[in-house]
mmCIF file with all atom_site columns, C-alpha atoms in Angstrom:
data_model
loop_
_atom_site.group_PDB
_atom_site.id
_atom_site.type_symbol
_atom_site.label_atom_id
_atom_site.label_alt_id
_atom_site.label_comp_id
_atom_site.label_asym_id
_atom_site.label_entity_id
_atom_site.label_seq_id
_atom_site.pdbx_PDB_ins_code
_atom_site.Cartn_x
_atom_site.Cartn_y
_atom_site.Cartn_z
_atom_site.occupancy
_atom_site.B_iso_or_equiv
_atom_site.pdbx_formal_charge
_atom_site.auth_seq_id
_atom_site.auth_comp_id
_atom_site.auth_asym_id
_atom_site.auth_atom_id
_atom_site.pdbx_PDB_model_num
ATOM 1   C CA . MET A 1 1   ? -8.709  18.386  8.252   1.00 69.00 ? 1062 MET A CA 1
ATOM 2   C CA . SER A 1 2   ? -10.849 16.714  5.597   1.00 82.00 ? 1063 SER A CA 1
ATOM 3   C CA . ARG A 1 3   ? -12.356 13.356  6.598   1.00 89.00 ? 1064 ARG A CA 1
ATOM 4   C CA . GLU A 1 4   ? -12.275 12.115  3.004   1.00 91.00 ? 1065 GLU A CA 1
ATOM 5   C CA . LEU A 1 5   ? -10.811 8.642   2.530   1.00 95.00 ? 1066 LEU A CA 1
ATOM 6   C CA . SER A 1 6   ? -9.485  7.288   -0.749  1.00 95.00 ? 1067 SER A CA 1
ATOM 7   C CA . VAL A 1 7   ? -8.036  3.878   -1.569  1.00 96.00 ? 1068 VAL A CA 1
ATOM 8   C CA . LEU A 1 8   ? -5.239  3.406   -4.097  1.00 96.00 ? 1069 LEU A CA 1
ATOM 9   C CA . VAL A 1 9   ? -4.276  -0.159  -5.030  1.00 95.00 ? 1070 VAL A CA 1
ATOM 10  C CA . LEU A 1 10  ? -0.993  -0.885  -6.794  1.00 93.00 ? 1071 LEU A CA 1
ATOM 11  C CA . ALA A 1 11  ? -1.874  -3.940  -8.867  1.00 88.00 ? 1072 ALA A CA 1
ATOM 12  C CA . ASN A 1 12  ? 1.077   -3.763  -11.238 1.00 78.00 ? 1073 ASN A CA 1
ATOM 13  C CA . GLY A 1 13  ? 3.455   -6.662  -11.401 1.00 65.00 ? 1074 GLY A CA 1
ATOM 14  C CA . ALA A 1 14  ? 3.238   -10.400 -11.985 1.00 53.00 ? 1075 ALA A CA 1
ATOM 15  C CA . GLY A 1 15  ? 2.243   -13.211 -9.693  1.00 50.00 ? 1076 GLY A CA 1
ATOM 16  C CA . LEU A 1 16  ? 5.031   -14.557 -7.529  1.00 52.00 ? 1077 LEU A CA 1
ATOM 17  C CA . ALA A 1 17  ? 4.483   -18.166 -8.585  1.00 48.00 ? 1078 ALA A CA 1
ATOM 18  C CA . ASN A 1 18  ? 3.586   -17.519 -12.237 1.00 55.00 ? 1079 ASN A CA 1
ATOM 19  C CA . GLU A 1 19  ? 5.029   -14.484 -13.998 1.00 62.00 ? 1080 GLU A CA 1
ATOM 20  C CA . ASP A 1 20  ? 2.568   -14.936 -16.884 1.00 70.00 ? 1081 ASP A CA 1
ATOM 21  C CA . ILE A 1 21  ? -0.386  -14.029 -14.640 1.00 77.00 ? 1082 ILE A CA 1
ATOM 22  C CA . PRO A 1 22  ? -0.873  -10.430 -13.420 1.00 81.00 ? 1083 PRO A CA 1
ATOM 23  C CA . ILE A 1 23  ? -0.770  -10.334 -9.634  1.00 84.00 ? 1084 ILE A CA 1
ATOM 24  C CA . ALA A 1 24  ? -4.258  -8.810  -9.663  1.00 86.00 ? 1085 ALA A CA 1
ATOM 25  C CA . LEU A 1 25  ? -5.675  -12.016 -11.155 1.00 86.00 ? 1086 LEU A CA 1
ATOM 26  C CA . VAL A 1 26  ? -3.728  -14.593 -9.152  1.00 86.00 ? 1087 VAL A CA 1
ATOM 27  C CA . ASP A 1 27  ? -6.162  -17.104 -7.645  1.00 87.00 ? 1088 ASP A CA 1
ATOM 28  C CA . GLU A 1 28  ? -6.665  -16.623 -3.929  1.00 87.00 ? 1089 GLU A CA 1
ATOM 29  C CA . ALA A 1 29  ? -9.289  -18.885 -2.348  1.00 86.00 ? 1090 ALA A CA 1
ATOM 30  C CA . GLY A 1 30  ? -11.129 -19.189 -5.659  1.00 89.00 ? 1091 GLY A CA 1
ATOM 31  C CA . ARG A 1 31  ? -11.219 -15.459 -6.456  1.00 89.00 ? 1092 ARG A CA 1
ATOM 32  C CA . PRO A 1 32  ? -8.784  -12.963 -7.971  1.00 89.00 ? 1093 PRO A CA 1
ATOM 33  C CA . ARG A 1 33  ? -6.359  -11.535 -5.414  1.00 91.00 ? 1094 ARG A CA 1
ATOM 34  C CA . LEU A 1 34  ? -7.417  -8.005  -6.323  1.00 91.00 ? 1095 LEU A CA 1
ATOM 35  C CA . ALA A 1 35  ? -11.111 -8.752  -5.675  1.00 92.00 ? 1096 ALA A CA 1
ATOM 36  C CA . ASN A 1 36  ? -10.358 -10.109 -2.201  1.00 92.00 ? 1097 ASN A CA 1
ATOM 37  C CA . ALA A 1 37  ? -8.179  -7.105  -1.414  1.00 93.00 ? 1098 ALA A CA 1
ATOM 38  C CA . LEU A 1 38  ? -10.839 -4.611  -2.497  1.00 93.00 ? 1099 LEU A CA 1
ATOM 39  C CA . ASP A 1 39  ? -13.460 -6.354  -0.350  1.00 91.00 ? 1100 ASP A CA 1
ATOM 40  C CA . ARG A 1 40  ? -11.285 -6.141  2.768   1.00 91.00 ? 1101 ARG A CA 1
ATOM 41  C CA . LEU A 1 41  ? -9.996  -2.628  2.146   1.00 92.00 ? 1102 LEU A CA 1
ATOM 42  C CA . VAL A 1 42  ? -13.452 -1.033  1.944   1.00 90.00 ? 1103 VAL A CA 1
ATOM 43  C CA . ASP A 1 43  ? -15.293 -3.301  4.390   1.00 88.00 ? 1104 ASP A CA 1
ATOM 44  C CA . GLY A 1 44  ? -17.014 -1.228  7.051   1.00 86.00 ? 1105 GLY A CA 1
ATOM 45  C CA . ILE A 1 45  ? -15.400 2.091   6.090   1.00 87.00 ? 1106 ILE A CA 1
ATOM 46  C CA . ARG A 1 46  ? -16.597 5.068   4.088   1.00 88.00 ? 1107 ARG A CA 1
ATOM 47  C CA . CYS A 1 47  ? -14.506 5.030   0.940   1.00 91.00 ? 1108 CYS A CA 1
ATOM 48  C CA . ASP A 1 48  ? -14.915 8.159   -1.161  1.00 90.00 ? 1109 ASP A CA 1
ATOM 49  C CA . ALA A 1 49  ? -12.749 7.082   -4.102  1.00 91.00 ? 1110 ALA A CA 1
ATOM 50  C CA . LEU A 1 50  ? -11.228 3.806   -5.275  1.00 94.00 ? 1111 LEU A CA 1
ATOM 51  C CA . VAL A 1 51  ? -8.338  3.742   -7.765  1.00 94.00 ? 1112 VAL A CA 1
ATOM 52  C CA . VAL A 1 52  ? -6.499  0.698   -9.109  1.00 93.00 ? 1113 VAL A CA 1
ATOM 53  C CA . VAL A 1 53  ? -3.193  1.116   -10.939 1.00 90.00 ? 1114 VAL A CA 1
ATOM 54  C CA . ALA A 1 54  ? -2.629  -1.941  -13.108 1.00 85.00 ? 1115 ALA A CA 1
ATOM 55  C CA . PRO A 1 55  ? -0.894  -3.096  -16.296 1.00 81.00 ? 1116 PRO A CA 1
ATOM 56  C CA . PRO A 1 56  ? -2.622  -2.584  -19.663 1.00 78.00 ? 1117 PRO A CA 1
ATOM 57  C CA . GLY A 1 57  ? -5.229  -5.155  -20.566 1.00 76.00 ? 1118 GLY A CA 1
ATOM 58  C CA . LEU A 1 58  ? -6.867  -5.574  -17.170 1.00 78.00 ? 1119 LEU A CA 1
ATOM 59  C CA . THR A 1 59  ? -10.027 -3.642  -18.047 1.00 76.00 ? 1120 THR A CA 1
ATOM 60  C CA . SER A 1 60  ? -11.911 -6.655  -19.390 1.00 78.00 ? 1121 SER A CA 1
ATOM 61  C CA . ALA A 1 61  ? -11.098 -8.724  -16.296 1.00 80.00 ? 1122 ALA A CA 1
ATOM 62  C CA . LEU A 1 62  ? -12.554 -6.034  -14.027 1.00 79.00 ? 1123 LEU A CA 1
ATOM 63  C CA . LYS A 1 63  ? -15.897 -6.436  -15.794 1.00 79.00 ? 1124 LYS A CA 1
ATOM 64  C CA . GLY A 1 64  ? -16.274 -9.905  -14.263 1.00 83.00 ? 1125 GLY A CA 1
ATOM 65  C CA . PRO A 1 65  ? -18.690 -10.757 -11.426 1.00 89.00 ? 1126 PRO A CA 1
ATOM 66  C CA . ASP A 1 66  ? -15.938 -10.776 -8.801  1.00 89.00 ? 1127 ASP A CA 1
ATOM 67  C CA . PHE A 1 67  ? -15.613 -6.992  -9.165  1.00 87.00 ? 1128 PHE A CA 1
ATOM 68  C CA . GLN A 1 68  ? -19.296 -6.116  -9.506  1.00 87.00 ? 1129 GLN A CA 1
ATOM 69  C CA . ALA A 1 69  ? -19.595 -4.634  -5.999  1.00 85.00 ? 1130 ALA A CA 1
ATOM 70  C CA . HIS A 1 70  ? -16.835 -2.100  -6.700  1.00 87.00 ? 1131 HIS A CA 1
ATOM 71  C CA . ARG A 1 71  ? -17.293 -1.351  -10.396 1.00 80.00 ? 1132 ARG A CA 1
ATOM 72  C CA . ALA A 1 72  ? -19.408 1.791   -10.026 1.00 82.00 ? 1133 ALA A CA 1
ATOM 73  C CA . ARG A 1 73  ? -16.784 3.728   -8.048  1.00 85.00 ? 1134 ARG A CA 1
ATOM 74  C CA . LEU A 1 74  ? -13.610 2.083   -9.343  1.00 88.00 ? 1135 LEU A CA 1
ATOM 75  C CA . THR A 1 75  ? -11.197 4.040   -11.541 1.00 90.00 ? 1136 THR A CA 1
ATOM 76  C CA . LEU A 1 76  ? -8.581  2.046   -13.437 1.00 89.00 ? 1137 LEU A CA 1
ATOM 77  C CA . VAL A 1 77  ? -5.261  3.717   -14.245 1.00 89.00 ? 1138 VAL A CA 1
ATOM 78  C CA . GLU A 1 78  ? -2.534  2.174   -16.391 1.00 83.00 ? 1139 GLU A CA 1
ATOM 79  C CA . GLU A 1 79  ? 0.806   1.777   -14.643 1.00 81.00 ? 1140 GLU A CA 1
ATOM 80  C CA . THR A 1 80  ? 3.546   4.160   -15.668 1.00 76.00 ? 1141 THR A CA 1
ATOM 81  C CA . GLY A 1 81  ? 7.230   4.393   -14.812 1.00 74.00 ? 1142 GLY A CA 1
ATOM 82  C CA . ASP A 1 82  ? 8.586   3.496   -11.394 1.00 81.00 ? 1143 ASP A CA 1
ATOM 83  C CA . ARG A 1 83  ? 6.689   3.174   -8.123  1.00 84.00 ? 1144 ARG A CA 1
ATOM 84  C CA . MET A 1 84  ? 6.681   6.884   -7.305  1.00 86.00 ? 1145 MET A CA 1
ATOM 85  C CA . GLU A 1 85  ? 5.467   7.802   -10.805 1.00 86.00 ? 1146 GLU A CA 1
ATOM 86  C CA . THR A 1 86  ? 2.799   5.119   -10.532 1.00 88.00 ? 1147 THR A CA 1
ATOM 87  C CA . ILE A 1 87  ? 1.552   6.582   -7.245  1.00 91.00 ? 1148 ILE A CA 1
ATOM 88  C CA . GLU A 1 88  ? 1.511   10.043  -8.809  1.00 91.00 ? 1149 GLU A CA 1
ATOM 89  C CA . ALA A 1 89  ? -0.668  8.701   -11.606 1.00 91.00 ? 1150 ALA A CA 1
ATOM 90  C CA . GLY A 1 90  ? -3.022  7.223   -9.025  1.00 92.00 ? 1151 GLY A CA 1
ATOM 91  C CA . LEU A 1 91  ? -3.195  10.511  -7.112  1.00 93.00 ? 1152 LEU A CA 1
ATOM 92  C CA . ASP A 1 92  ? -3.933  12.369  -10.352 1.00 93.00 ? 1153 ASP A CA 1
ATOM 93  C CA . ALA A 1 93  ? -6.965  10.116  -10.769 1.00 93.00 ? 1154 ALA A CA 1
ATOM 94  C CA . LEU A 1 94  ? -8.205  11.263  -7.346  1.00 91.00 ? 1155 LEU A CA 1
ATOM 95  C CA . GLY A 1 95  ? -8.425  14.809  -8.640  1.00 90.00 ? 1156 GLY A CA 1
ATOM 96  C CA . ASP A 1 96  ? -8.783  17.406  -5.874  1.00 90.00 ? 1157 ASP A CA 1
ATOM 97  C CA . ARG A 1 97  ? -9.697  14.972  -3.113  1.00 90.00 ? 1158 ARG A CA 1
ATOM 98  C CA . GLU A 1 98  ? -8.081  15.612  0.236   1.00 93.00 ? 1159 GLU A CA 1
ATOM 99  C CA . GLY A 1 99  ? -7.973  13.737  3.545   1.00 95.00 ? 1160 GLY A CA 1
ATOM 100 C CA . VAL A 1 100 ? -6.190  10.380  3.732   1.00 97.00 ? 1161 VAL A CA 1
ATOM 101 C CA . VAL A 1 101 ? -5.311  7.869   1.039   1.00 97.00 ? 1162 VAL A CA 1
ATOM 102 C CA . LEU A 1 102 ? -4.687  4.200   1.778   1.00 97.00 ? 1163 LEU A CA 1
ATOM 103 C CA . ILE A 1 103 ? -2.036  2.713   -0.523  1.00 96.00 ? 1164 ILE A CA 1
ATOM 104 C CA . HIS A 1 104 ? -2.137  -1.057  -0.839  1.00 95.00 ? 1165 HIS A CA 1
ATOM 105 C CA . ASP A 1 105 ? 0.563   -2.970  -2.695  1.00 93.00 ? 1166 ASP A CA 1
ATOM 106 C CA . LEU A 1 106 ? -0.854  -6.293  -3.915  1.00 91.00 ? 1167 LEU A CA 1
ATOM 107 C CA . THR A 1 107 ? 2.592   -7.894  -3.610  1.00 89.00 ? 1168 THR A CA 1
ATOM 108 C CA . ARG A 1 108 ? 2.596   -7.287  0.160   1.00 90.00 ? 1169 ARG A CA 1
ATOM 109 C CA . THR A 1 109 ? 0.659   -8.925  2.968   1.00 89.00 ? 1170 THR A CA 1
ATOM 110 C CA . LEU A 1 110 ? -2.722  -7.288  3.532   1.00 92.00 ? 1171 LEU A CA 1
ATOM 111 C CA . VAL A 1 111 ? -3.251  -6.725  7.256   1.00 94.00 ? 1172 VAL A CA 1
ATOM 112 C CA . PRO A 1 112 ? -6.517  -7.550  9.081   1.00 93.00 ? 1173 PRO A CA 1
ATOM 113 C CA . ARG A 1 113 ? -9.509  -5.194  8.873   1.00 92.00 ? 1174 ARG A CA 1
ATOM 114 C CA . GLU A 1 114 ? -9.038  -3.938  12.432  1.00 93.00 ? 1175 GLU A CA 1
ATOM 115 C CA . SER A 1 115 ? -5.459  -2.942  11.628  1.00 95.00 ? 1176 SER A CA 1
ATOM 116 C CA . ILE A 1 116 ? -6.600  -1.102  8.490   1.00 95.00 ? 1177 ILE A CA 1
ATOM 117 C CA . ARG A 1 117 ? -8.961  1.018   10.582  1.00 95.00 ? 1178 ARG A CA 1
ATOM 118 C CA . ARG A 1 118 ? -6.139  1.808   13.011  1.00 96.00 ? 1179 ARG A CA 1
ATOM 119 C CA . VAL A 1 119 ? -3.859  2.814   10.108  1.00 97.00 ? 1180 VAL A CA 1
ATOM 120 C CA . ILE A 1 120 ? -6.539  5.249   8.921   1.00 96.00 ? 1181 ILE A CA 1
ATOM 121 C CA . ALA A 1 121 ? -6.880  6.787   12.379  1.00 96.00 ? 1182 ALA A CA 1
ATOM 122 C CA . ALA A 1 122 ? -3.100  7.075   12.828  1.00 97.00 ? 1183 ALA A CA 1
ATOM 123 C CA . ALA A 1 123 ? -2.643  8.662   9.389   1.00 97.00 ? 1184 ALA A CA 1
ATOM 124 C CA . ARG A 1 124 ? -5.293  11.267  10.196  1.00 96.00 ? 1185 ARG A CA 1
ATOM 125 C CA . GLU A 1 125 ? -3.550  12.092  13.475  1.00 96.00 ? 1186 GLU A CA 1
ATOM 126 C CA . HIS A 1 126 ? 0.123   11.899  12.425  1.00 95.00 ? 1187 HIS A CA 1
ATOM 127 C CA . GLY A 1 127 ? 0.110   12.396  8.646   1.00 95.00 ? 1188 GLY A CA 1
ATOM 128 C CA . ALA A 1 128 ? 1.513   8.972   7.742   1.00 97.00 ? 1189 ALA A CA 1
ATOM 129 C CA . ALA A 1 129 ? 1.163   5.464   9.166   1.00 97.00 ? 1190 ALA A CA 1
ATOM 130 C CA . ILE A 1 130 ? 2.212   1.928   8.206   1.00 97.00 ? 1191 ILE A CA 1
ATOM 131 C CA . PRO A 1 131 ? 1.315   -1.433  9.783   1.00 97.00 ? 1192 PRO A CA 1
ATOM 132 C CA . GLY A 1 132 ? 3.975   -3.834  11.016  1.00 96.00 ? 1193 GLY A CA 1
ATOM 133 C CA . TRP A 1 133 ? 4.587   -7.073  12.885  1.00 94.00 ? 1194 TRP A CA 1
ATOM 134 C CA . ARG A 1 134 ? 7.300   -7.916  15.360  1.00 92.00 ? 1195 ARG A CA 1
ATOM 135 C CA . ILE A 1 135 ? 9.795   -10.328 13.794  1.00 90.00 ? 1196 ILE A CA 1
ATOM 136 C CA . PRO A 1 136 ? 10.091  -13.546 15.810  1.00 87.00 ? 1197 PRO A CA 1
ATOM 137 C CA . GLY A 1 137 ? 13.231  -15.663 16.086  1.00 88.00 ? 1198 GLY A CA 1
ATOM 138 C CA . VAL A 1 138 ? 16.896  -14.805 15.651  1.00 91.00 ? 1199 VAL A CA 1
ATOM 139 C CA . LEU A 1 139 ? 17.990  -12.609 12.750  1.00 93.00 ? 1200 LEU A CA 1
ATOM 140 C CA . LYS A 1 140 ? 21.364  -12.976 11.027  1.00 94.00 ? 1201 LYS A CA 1
ATOM 141 C CA . GLU A 1 141 ? 23.133  -10.739 8.545   1.00 94.00 ? 1202 GLU A CA 1
ATOM 142 C CA . VAL A 1 142 ? 24.907  -12.879 5.964   1.00 96.00 ? 1203 VAL A CA 1
ATOM 143 C CA . GLU A 1 143 ? 27.577  -12.370 3.345   1.00 95.00 ? 1204 GLU A CA 1
ATOM 144 C CA . GLY A 1 144 ? 27.442  -14.958 0.621   1.00 95.00 ? 1205 GLY A CA 1
ATOM 145 C CA . ASP A 1 145 ? 26.967  -18.333 2.310   1.00 95.00 ? 1206 ASP A CA 1
ATOM 146 C CA . PHE A 1 146 ? 28.354  -17.288 5.695   1.00 96.00 ? 1207 PHE A CA 1
ATOM 147 C CA . VAL A 1 147 ? 26.910  -15.540 8.718   1.00 97.00 ? 1208 VAL A CA 1
ATOM 148 C CA . ARG A 1 148 ? 28.381  -12.104 9.275   1.00 96.00 ? 1209 ARG A CA 1
ATOM 149 C CA . THR A 1 149 ? 26.677  -11.034 12.503  1.00 96.00 ? 1210 THR A CA 1
ATOM 150 C CA . THR A 1 150 ? 23.568  -11.395 14.646  1.00 95.00 ? 1211 THR A CA 1
ATOM 151 C CA . VAL A 1 151 ? 21.084  -8.554  14.219  1.00 92.00 ? 1212 VAL A CA 1
ATOM 152 C CA . PRO A 1 152 ? 19.092  -7.420  17.282  1.00 90.00 ? 1213 PRO A CA 1
ATOM 153 C CA . GLY A 1 153 ? 15.431  -7.760  16.331  1.00 88.00 ? 1214 GLY A CA 1
ATOM 154 C CA . GLU A 1 154 ? 13.810  -5.681  19.063  1.00 89.00 ? 1215 GLU A CA 1
ATOM 155 C CA . SER A 1 155 ? 13.628  -2.548  16.932  1.00 90.00 ? 1216 SER A CA 1
ATOM 156 C CA . LEU A 1 156 ? 12.829  -4.265  13.609  1.00 92.00 ? 1217 LEU A CA 1
ATOM 157 C CA . ARG A 1 157 ? 9.355   -4.737  12.125  1.00 93.00 ? 1218 ARG A CA 1
ATOM 158 C CA . LEU A 1 158 ? 8.012   -6.599  9.098   1.00 93.00 ? 1219 LEU A CA 1
ATOM 159 C CA . ILE A 1 159 ? 5.874   -4.076  7.229   1.00 94.00 ? 1220 ILE A CA 1
ATOM 160 C CA . GLY A 1 160 ? 2.492   -4.997  5.802   1.00 94.00 ? 1221 GLY A CA 1
ATOM 161 C CA . SER A 1 161 ? -0.016  -3.100  3.706   1.00 95.00 ? 1222 SER A CA 1
ATOM 162 C CA . PRO A 1 162 ? -1.846  -0.738  3.313   1.00 96.00 ? 1223 PRO A CA 1
ATOM 163 C CA . GLY A 1 163 ? -0.080  2.381   4.482   1.00 97.00 ? 1224 GLY A CA 1
ATOM 164 C CA . GLY A 1 164 ? -2.059  5.550   5.119   1.00 97.00 ? 1225 GLY A CA 1
ATOM 165 C CA . PHE A 1 165 ? -0.963  9.058   4.144   1.00 97.00 ? 1226 PHE A CA 1
ATOM 166 C CA . ARG A 1 166 ? -2.416  12.532  4.204   1.00 96.00 ? 1227 ARG A CA 1
ATOM 167 C CA . VAL A 1 167 ? -2.910  13.401  0.552   1.00 95.00 ? 1228 VAL A CA 1
ATOM 168 C CA . ASP A 1 168 ? -1.360  16.869  0.849   1.00 94.00 ? 1229 ASP A CA 1
ATOM 169 C CA . LEU A 1 169 ? 1.780   15.521  2.544   1.00 94.00 ? 1230 LEU A CA 1
ATOM 170 C CA . LEU A 1 170 ? 2.088   12.703  0.010   1.00 94.00 ? 1231 LEU A CA 1
ATOM 171 C CA . ARG A 1 171 ? 1.873   15.119  -2.900  1.00 93.00 ? 1232 ARG A CA 1
ATOM 172 C CA . GLU A 1 172 ? 4.519   17.316  -1.254  1.00 92.00 ? 1233 GLU A CA 1
ATOM 173 C CA . ALA A 1 173 ? 6.803   14.315  -0.629  1.00 91.00 ? 1234 ALA A CA 1
ATOM 174 C CA . LEU A 1 174 ? 6.478   13.094  -4.221  1.00 91.00 ? 1235 LEU A CA 1
ATOM 175 C CA . ALA A 1 175 ? 7.275   16.547  -5.587  1.00 90.00 ? 1236 ALA A CA 1
ATOM 176 C CA . VAL A 1 176 ? 10.443  16.771  -3.496  1.00 87.00 ? 1237 VAL A CA 1
ATOM 177 C CA . GLY A 1 177 ? 11.352  13.127  -4.169  1.00 84.00 ? 1238 GLY A CA 1
ATOM 178 C CA . ALA A 1 178 ? 11.236  13.782  -7.924  1.00 85.00 ? 1239 ALA A CA 1
ATOM 179 C CA . THR A 1 179 ? 14.174  16.149  -7.506  1.00 84.00 ? 1240 THR A CA 1
ATOM 180 C CA . ILE A 1 180 ? 16.307  13.595  -5.659  1.00 83.00 ? 1241 ILE A CA 1
ATOM 181 C CA . ASP A 1 181 ? 18.492  11.221  -7.662  1.00 74.00 ? 1242 ASP A CA 1
ATOM 182 C CA . GLU A 1 182 ? 17.581  8.220   -5.555  1.00 76.00 ? 1243 GLU A CA 1
ATOM 183 C CA . SER A 1 183 ? 15.086  5.364   -5.738  1.00 78.00 ? 1244 SER A CA 1
ATOM 184 C CA . PHE A 1 184 ? 12.744  4.530   -2.885  1.00 81.00 ? 1245 PHE A CA 1
ATOM 185 C CA . PRO A 1 185 ? 11.326  1.060   -2.118  1.00 83.00 ? 1246 PRO A CA 1
ATOM 186 C CA . ASP A 1 186 ? 8.042   2.610   -1.051  1.00 87.00 ? 1247 ASP A CA 1
ATOM 187 C CA . GLU A 1 187 ? 6.408   5.909   -0.164  1.00 90.00 ? 1248 GLU A CA 1
ATOM 188 C CA . SER A 1 188 ? 7.065   5.582   3.576   1.00 93.00 ? 1249 SER A CA 1
ATOM 189 C CA . ALA A 1 189 ? 10.811  5.427   2.812   1.00 90.00 ? 1250 ALA A CA 1
ATOM 190 C CA . LEU A 1 190 ? 10.429  8.707   0.938   1.00 89.00 ? 1251 LEU A CA 1
ATOM 191 C CA . PHE A 1 191 ? 8.734   10.215  4.000   1.00 91.00 ? 1252 PHE A CA 1
ATOM 192 C CA . GLU A 1 192 ? 11.629  9.016   6.175   1.00 90.00 ? 1253 GLU A CA 1
ATOM 193 C CA . ILE A 1 193 ? 14.268  10.591  3.909   1.00 86.00 ? 1254 ILE A CA 1
ATOM 194 C CA . LEU A 1 194 ? 12.401  13.911  3.959   1.00 86.00 ? 1255 LEU A CA 1
ATOM 195 C CA . GLY A 1 195 ? 12.086  13.894  7.738   1.00 90.00 ? 1256 GLY A CA 1
ATOM 196 C CA . PHE A 1 196 ? 8.306   13.386  7.898   1.00 89.00 ? 1257 PHE A CA 1
ATOM 197 C CA . ALA A 1 197 ? 7.099   11.361  10.875  1.00 91.00 ? 1258 ALA A CA 1
ATOM 198 C CA . VAL A 1 198 ? 5.716   7.910   10.022  1.00 96.00 ? 1259 VAL A CA 1
ATOM 199 C CA . ARG A 1 199 ? 3.635   6.222   12.717  1.00 97.00 ? 1260 ARG A CA 1
ATOM 200 C CA . LEU A 1 200 ? 3.997   2.455   13.149  1.00 97.00 ? 1261 LEU A CA 1
ATOM 201 C CA . VAL A 1 201 ? 0.715   0.644   13.802  1.00 97.00 ? 1262 VAL A CA 1
ATOM 202 C CA . PRO A 1 202 ? 1.363   -2.712  15.514  1.00 96.00 ? 1263 PRO A CA 1
ATOM 203 C CA . VAL A 1 203 ? -0.504  -5.551  13.819  1.00 95.00 ? 1264 VAL A CA 1
ATOM 204 C CA . ARG A 1 204 ? -2.280  -7.846  16.232  1.00 81.00 ? 1265 ARG A CA 1
ATOM 205 C CA . GLY A 1 205 ? -2.692  -11.415 15.128  1.00 64.00 ? 1266 GLY A CA 1
#
């Protein structure tokens, strides 16, 4: 199997606190959220391709000093359609690259660097991998303002980002998913529906 590694960042959407600011440019410790994410995603790994899918108008912002370290290899793609169509557009920008692609959603929690490396290794071995935390405390299913039942939390995980996927399997899953009249919250859910194994990588810390 190819050892190529690509990174695809979904930077479409607005900031959670201010819908007038693209999530890519939300301030995070004095820098744009996207810049911090790119630094962590490629730190200490060999990244062969870097693609950012973002809303129109972000090109000028990416010319700023916060993105200088990544500018030479960064490809910017305008968002299009729903999540699956957006990922397809990002994969198209990768051309004929193979191996594994990391998909990071800027609206989700970015896991530590060590967990990212373990996601890469698990995706190479199993075809797909996502990071997740155990959920502490007691979980309740509610209906309106009233508790319906207690949900056992032992088998539940809070999923972070990025997920890792073999490019060939992801392309196959997207092609099949396009024929299904159903929406998917993310690409790992599409893998589940199609019966592809998805490896959970426990997040430590």
